[in-house]
PDB file of C-alpha atoms in Angstrom:
ATOM      1  CA  UNK A 794      -7.595 -22.441 -41.434  1.00 59.00           C
ATOM      2  CA  UNK A 795      -4.117 -23.178 -42.784  1.00 65.00           C
ATOM      3  CA  UNK A 796      -2.901 -19.865 -41.415  1.00 64.00           C
ATOM      4  CA  UNK A 797      -4.116 -20.785 -37.942  1.00 64.00           C
ATOM      5  CA  UNK A 798      -2.267 -24.084 -38.178  1.00 63.00           C
ATOM      6  CA  UNK A 799       0.938 -22.261 -39.102  1.00 58.00           C
ATOM      7  CA  UNK A 800       0.529 -19.850 -36.197  1.00 61.00           C
ATOM      8  CA  UNK A 801      -0.170 -22.615 -33.704  1.00 60.00           C
ATOM      9  CA  UNK A 802       2.859 -24.630 -34.846  1.00 57.00           C
ATOM     10  CA  UNK A 803       5.017 -21.510 -34.556  1.00 59.00           C
ATOM     11  CA  UNK A 804       3.617 -20.952 -31.094  1.00 58.00           C
ATOM     12  CA  UNK A 805       4.496 -24.458 -29.961  1.00 56.00           C
ATOM     13  CA  UNK A 806       7.981 -24.259 -31.455  1.00 54.00           C
ATOM     14  CA  UNK A 807       8.682 -20.909 -29.823  1.00 59.00           C
ATOM     15  CA  UNK A 808       7.224 -21.994 -26.497  1.00 59.00           C
ATOM     16  CA  UNK A 809       9.632 -24.911 -26.379  1.00 50.00           C
ATOM     17  CA  UNK A 810      12.538 -22.511 -26.927  1.00 53.00           C
ATOM     18  CA  UNK A 811      11.317 -20.136 -24.209  1.00 55.00           C
ATOM     19  CA  UNK A 812      11.174 -22.779 -21.508  1.00 53.00           C
ATOM     20  CA  UNK A 813      14.948 -23.225 -21.627  1.00 45.00           C
ATOM     21  CA  UNK A 814      15.628 -19.828 -20.036  1.00 50.00           C
ATOM     22  CA  UNK A 815      12.498 -19.489 -17.930  1.00 50.00           C
ATOM     23  CA  UNK A 816      14.332 -18.061 -14.932  1.00 50.00           C
ATOM     24  CA  UNK A 817      15.829 -14.968 -16.601  1.00 52.00           C
ATOM     25  CA  UNK A 818      13.770 -11.778 -16.577  1.00 59.00           C
ATOM     26  CA  UNK A 819      14.624 -10.152 -19.874  1.00 83.00           C
ATOM     27  CA  UNK A 820      12.414  -7.677 -21.648  1.00 88.00           C
ATOM     28  CA  UNK A 821      12.886  -9.471 -24.973  1.00 90.00           C
ATOM     29  CA  UNK A 822      11.560 -12.721 -23.515  1.00 91.00           C
ATOM     30  CA  UNK A 823       8.538 -10.948 -22.047  1.00 92.00           C
ATOM     31  CA  UNK A 824       7.829  -9.314 -25.412  1.00 92.00           C
ATOM     32  CA  UNK A 825       8.145 -12.593 -27.312  1.00 92.00           C
ATOM     33  CA  UNK A 826       5.880 -14.478 -24.924  1.00 93.00           C
ATOM     34  CA  UNK A 827       3.307 -11.717 -25.065  1.00 93.00           C
ATOM     35  CA  UNK A 828       3.370 -11.679 -28.866  1.00 93.00           C
ATOM     36  CA  UNK A 829       2.920 -15.438 -29.058  1.00 92.00           C
ATOM     37  CA  UNK A 830       0.122 -15.378 -26.514  1.00 93.00           C
ATOM     38  CA  UNK A 831      -1.603 -12.604 -28.381  1.00 93.00           C
ATOM     39  CA  UNK A 832      -1.491 -14.444 -31.711  1.00 93.00           C
ATOM     40  CA  UNK A 833      -2.823 -17.613 -30.098  1.00 92.00           C
ATOM     41  CA  UNK A 834      -5.557 -15.635 -28.352  1.00 93.00           C
ATOM     42  CA  UNK A 835      -6.462 -13.907 -31.593  1.00 92.00           C
ATOM     43  CA  UNK A 836      -6.792 -17.195 -33.467  1.00 91.00           C
ATOM     44  CA  UNK A 837      -8.855 -18.772 -30.713  1.00 91.00           C
ATOM     45  CA  UNK A 838     -11.031 -15.709 -30.200  1.00 91.00           C
ATOM     46  CA  UNK A 839     -11.672 -15.339 -33.907  1.00 90.00           C
ATOM     47  CA  UNK A 840     -12.928 -18.920 -34.139  1.00 91.00           C
ATOM     48  CA  UNK A 841     -15.193 -18.452 -31.130  1.00 90.00           C
ATOM     49  CA  UNK A 842     -16.503 -14.898 -31.468  1.00 87.00           C
ATOM     50  CA  UNK A 843     -15.541 -13.266 -34.768  1.00 89.00           C
ATOM     51  CA  UNK A 844     -13.773  -9.904 -34.778  1.00 89.00           C
ATOM     52  CA  UNK A 845     -14.864  -8.936 -31.282  1.00 91.00           C
ATOM     53  CA  UNK A 846     -13.697 -12.276 -29.954  1.00 92.00           C
ATOM     54  CA  UNK A 847     -10.399 -11.859 -31.775  1.00 92.00           C
ATOM     55  CA  UNK A 848      -9.839  -8.466 -30.177  1.00 93.00           C
ATOM     56  CA  UNK A 849     -10.596  -9.809 -26.724  1.00 93.00           C
ATOM     57  CA  UNK A 850      -8.491 -12.899 -27.376  1.00 93.00           C
ATOM     58  CA  UNK A 851      -5.567 -10.747 -28.478  1.00 93.00           C
ATOM     59  CA  UNK A 852      -5.800  -8.695 -25.290  1.00 94.00           C
ATOM     60  CA  UNK A 853      -6.139 -11.697 -22.989  1.00 93.00           C
ATOM     61  CA  UNK A 854      -3.427 -13.661 -24.767  1.00 94.00           C
ATOM     62  CA  UNK A 855      -1.024 -10.728 -24.691  1.00 94.00           C
ATOM     63  CA  UNK A 856      -1.642 -10.167 -21.000  1.00 94.00           C
ATOM     64  CA  UNK A 857      -1.270 -13.846 -20.189  1.00 93.00           C
ATOM     65  CA  UNK A 858       1.946 -14.247 -22.140  1.00 92.00           C
ATOM     66  CA  UNK A 859       3.497 -11.180 -20.542  1.00 93.00           C
ATOM     67  CA  UNK A 860       2.429 -12.208 -17.048  1.00 92.00           C
ATOM     68  CA  UNK A 861       3.830 -15.707 -17.399  1.00 91.00           C
ATOM     69  CA  UNK A 862       7.183 -14.545 -18.725  1.00 91.00           C
ATOM     70  CA  UNK A 863       7.805 -11.593 -16.428  1.00 90.00           C
ATOM     71  CA  UNK A 864       9.208 -11.375 -12.948  1.00 88.00           C
ATOM     72  CA  UNK A 865       6.889 -11.304  -9.943  1.00 88.00           C
ATOM     73  CA  UNK A 866       7.621  -7.631  -9.262  1.00 88.00           C
ATOM     74  CA  UNK A 867       7.009  -6.562 -12.879  1.00 89.00           C
ATOM     75  CA  UNK A 868       4.034  -8.786 -13.660  1.00 91.00           C
ATOM     76  CA  UNK A 869       1.174  -6.296 -13.396  1.00 92.00           C
ATOM     77  CA  UNK A 870       2.672  -3.579 -15.571  1.00 93.00           C
ATOM     78  CA  UNK A 871       3.792  -6.097 -18.194  1.00 93.00           C
ATOM     79  CA  UNK A 872       0.344  -7.713 -18.337  1.00 94.00           C
ATOM     80  CA  UNK A 873      -1.441  -4.377 -18.684  1.00 95.00           C
ATOM     81  CA  UNK A 874       0.918  -3.304 -21.467  1.00 94.00           C
ATOM     82  CA  UNK A 875       0.535  -6.626 -23.282  1.00 94.00           C
ATOM     83  CA  UNK A 876      -3.261  -6.468 -23.073  1.00 95.00           C
ATOM     84  CA  UNK A 877      -3.540  -2.902 -24.310  1.00 95.00           C
ATOM     85  CA  UNK A 878      -0.999  -3.440 -27.064  1.00 94.00           C
ATOM     86  CA  UNK A 879      -2.499  -6.732 -28.251  1.00 94.00           C
ATOM     87  CA  UNK A 880      -6.080  -5.503 -28.476  1.00 93.00           C
ATOM     88  CA  UNK A 881      -5.165  -2.209 -30.101  1.00 94.00           C
ATOM     89  CA  UNK A 882      -2.670  -3.831 -32.438  1.00 93.00           C
ATOM     90  CA  UNK A 883      -5.278  -6.297 -33.691  1.00 93.00           C
ATOM     91  CA  UNK A 884      -7.816  -3.543 -34.346  1.00 93.00           C
ATOM     92  CA  UNK A 885      -5.338  -1.358 -36.223  1.00 94.00           C
ATOM     93  CA  UNK A 886      -3.799  -4.250 -38.136  1.00 93.00           C
ATOM     94  CA  UNK A 887      -7.208  -5.573 -39.161  1.00 90.00           C
ATOM     95  CA  UNK A 888      -8.182  -2.177 -40.581  1.00 92.00           C
ATOM     96  CA  UNK A 889      -4.925  -1.804 -42.473  1.00 92.00           C
ATOM     97  CA  UNK A 890      -4.147  -5.312 -43.696  1.00 86.00           C
ATOM     98  CA  UNK A 891      -7.181  -7.532 -43.275  1.00 86.00           C
ATOM     99  CA  UNK A 892      -7.038 -10.808 -41.379  1.00 83.00           C
ATOM    100  CA  UNK A 893      -3.289 -11.338 -41.721  1.00 88.00           C
ATOM    101  CA  UNK A 894      -2.705  -7.721 -40.749  1.00 91.00           C
ATOM    102  CA  UNK A 895      -4.737  -8.327 -37.606  1.00 91.00           C
ATOM    103  CA  UNK A 896      -2.501 -11.216 -36.579  1.00 92.00           C
ATOM    104  CA  UNK A 897       0.651  -9.244 -37.265  1.00 92.00           C
ATOM    105  CA  UNK A 898      -0.723  -6.169 -35.522  1.00 93.00           C
ATOM    106  CA  UNK A 899      -1.702  -8.120 -32.439  1.00 94.00           C
ATOM    107  CA  UNK A 900       1.758  -9.681 -32.218  1.00 94.00           C
ATOM    108  CA  UNK A 901       3.615  -6.399 -32.656  1.00 94.00           C
ATOM    109  CA  UNK A 902       1.287  -4.464 -30.376  1.00 94.00           C
ATOM    110  CA  UNK A 903       1.453  -7.010 -27.577  1.00 94.00           C
ATOM    111  CA  UNK A 904       5.232  -7.267 -27.838  1.00 94.00           C
ATOM    112  CA  UNK A 905       5.688  -3.514 -27.712  1.00 94.00           C
ATOM    113  CA  UNK A 906       3.177  -3.006 -24.923  1.00 94.00           C
ATOM    114  CA  UNK A 907       4.609  -5.755 -22.749  1.00 94.00           C
ATOM    115  CA  UNK A 908       8.175  -4.549 -23.268  1.00 93.00           C
ATOM    116  CA  UNK A 909       7.166  -0.997 -22.404  1.00 94.00           C
ATOM    117  CA  UNK A 910       5.248  -2.110 -19.316  1.00 93.00           C
ATOM    118  CA  UNK A 911       8.185  -4.227 -18.161  1.00 93.00           C
ATOM    119  CA  UNK A 912      10.588  -1.320 -18.642  1.00 93.00           C
ATOM    120  CA  UNK A 913       8.296   1.052 -16.748  1.00 93.00           C
ATOM    121  CA  UNK A 914       8.132  -1.370 -13.815  1.00 92.00           C
ATOM    122  CA  UNK A 915      11.916  -1.744 -13.732  1.00 92.00           C
ATOM    123  CA  UNK A 916      12.451   2.027 -13.889  1.00 92.00           C
ATOM    124  CA  UNK A 917       9.923   2.604 -11.133  1.00 92.00           C
ATOM    125  CA  UNK A 918      11.683   0.066  -8.902  1.00 90.00           C
ATOM    126  CA  UNK A 919      15.073   1.644  -9.610  1.00 89.00           C
ATOM    127  CA  UNK A 920      13.754   5.106  -8.726  1.00 89.00           C
ATOM    128  CA  UNK A 921      12.304   3.763  -5.504  1.00 88.00           C
ATOM    129  CA  UNK A 922      15.621   2.139  -4.586  1.00 87.00           C
ATOM    130  CA  UNK A 923      17.512   5.359  -5.306  1.00 85.00           C
ATOM    131  CA  UNK A 924      15.081   7.338  -3.194  1.00 84.00           C
ATOM    132  CA  UNK A 925      15.450   4.896  -0.311  1.00 80.00           C
ATOM    133  CA  UNK A 926      19.232   5.058  -0.586  1.00 77.00           C
ATOM    134  CA  UNK A 927      19.163   8.844  -0.406  1.00 70.00           C
ATOM    135  CA  UNK A 928      17.004   8.855   2.725  1.00 67.00           C
ATOM    136  CA  UNK A 929      19.350   6.469   4.519  1.00 64.00           C
ATOM    137  CA  UNK A 930      22.359   8.623   3.664  1.00 60.00           C
ATOM    138  CA  UNK A 931      20.859  11.815   5.027  1.00 59.00           C
ATOM    139  CA  UNK A 932      19.666  10.117   8.202  1.00 59.00           C
ATOM    140  CA  UNK A 933      23.229   9.039   8.942  1.00 60.00           C
ATOM    141  CA  UNK A 934      24.620  12.522   8.287  1.00 60.00           C
ATOM    142  CA  UNK A 935      22.303  14.342  10.680  1.00 58.00           C
TER     143      UNK A 935
END
């Protein structure tokens, strides 16, 4: 139970730091929020439903953290990445390092998944803009 107290205090301390720059859409902020949400979800889910609850809590917490911290246009991809990374990271970390490994795995998995999802969304939007720009150019030239 002491470990959960440490994680929850770290979550509150980090959440207070994240609210300062809530308007900037940086991939690092999305990853950090997803990691913190995943750890909080893991702790809550483990108390409610054991290992299965911890896995679901890690996925839901990672998705929620990524969705809250990301931009409106990148929200879906970031949330999906955070959910998949958090749930998978908890399962792998639990098998490798026990309970503490599960917490660490859920944090790292959710951070990586949310960052990757955010980057995919930004790249997809940039490709769409470039494609639109090319169509406008050729319409003018004809």
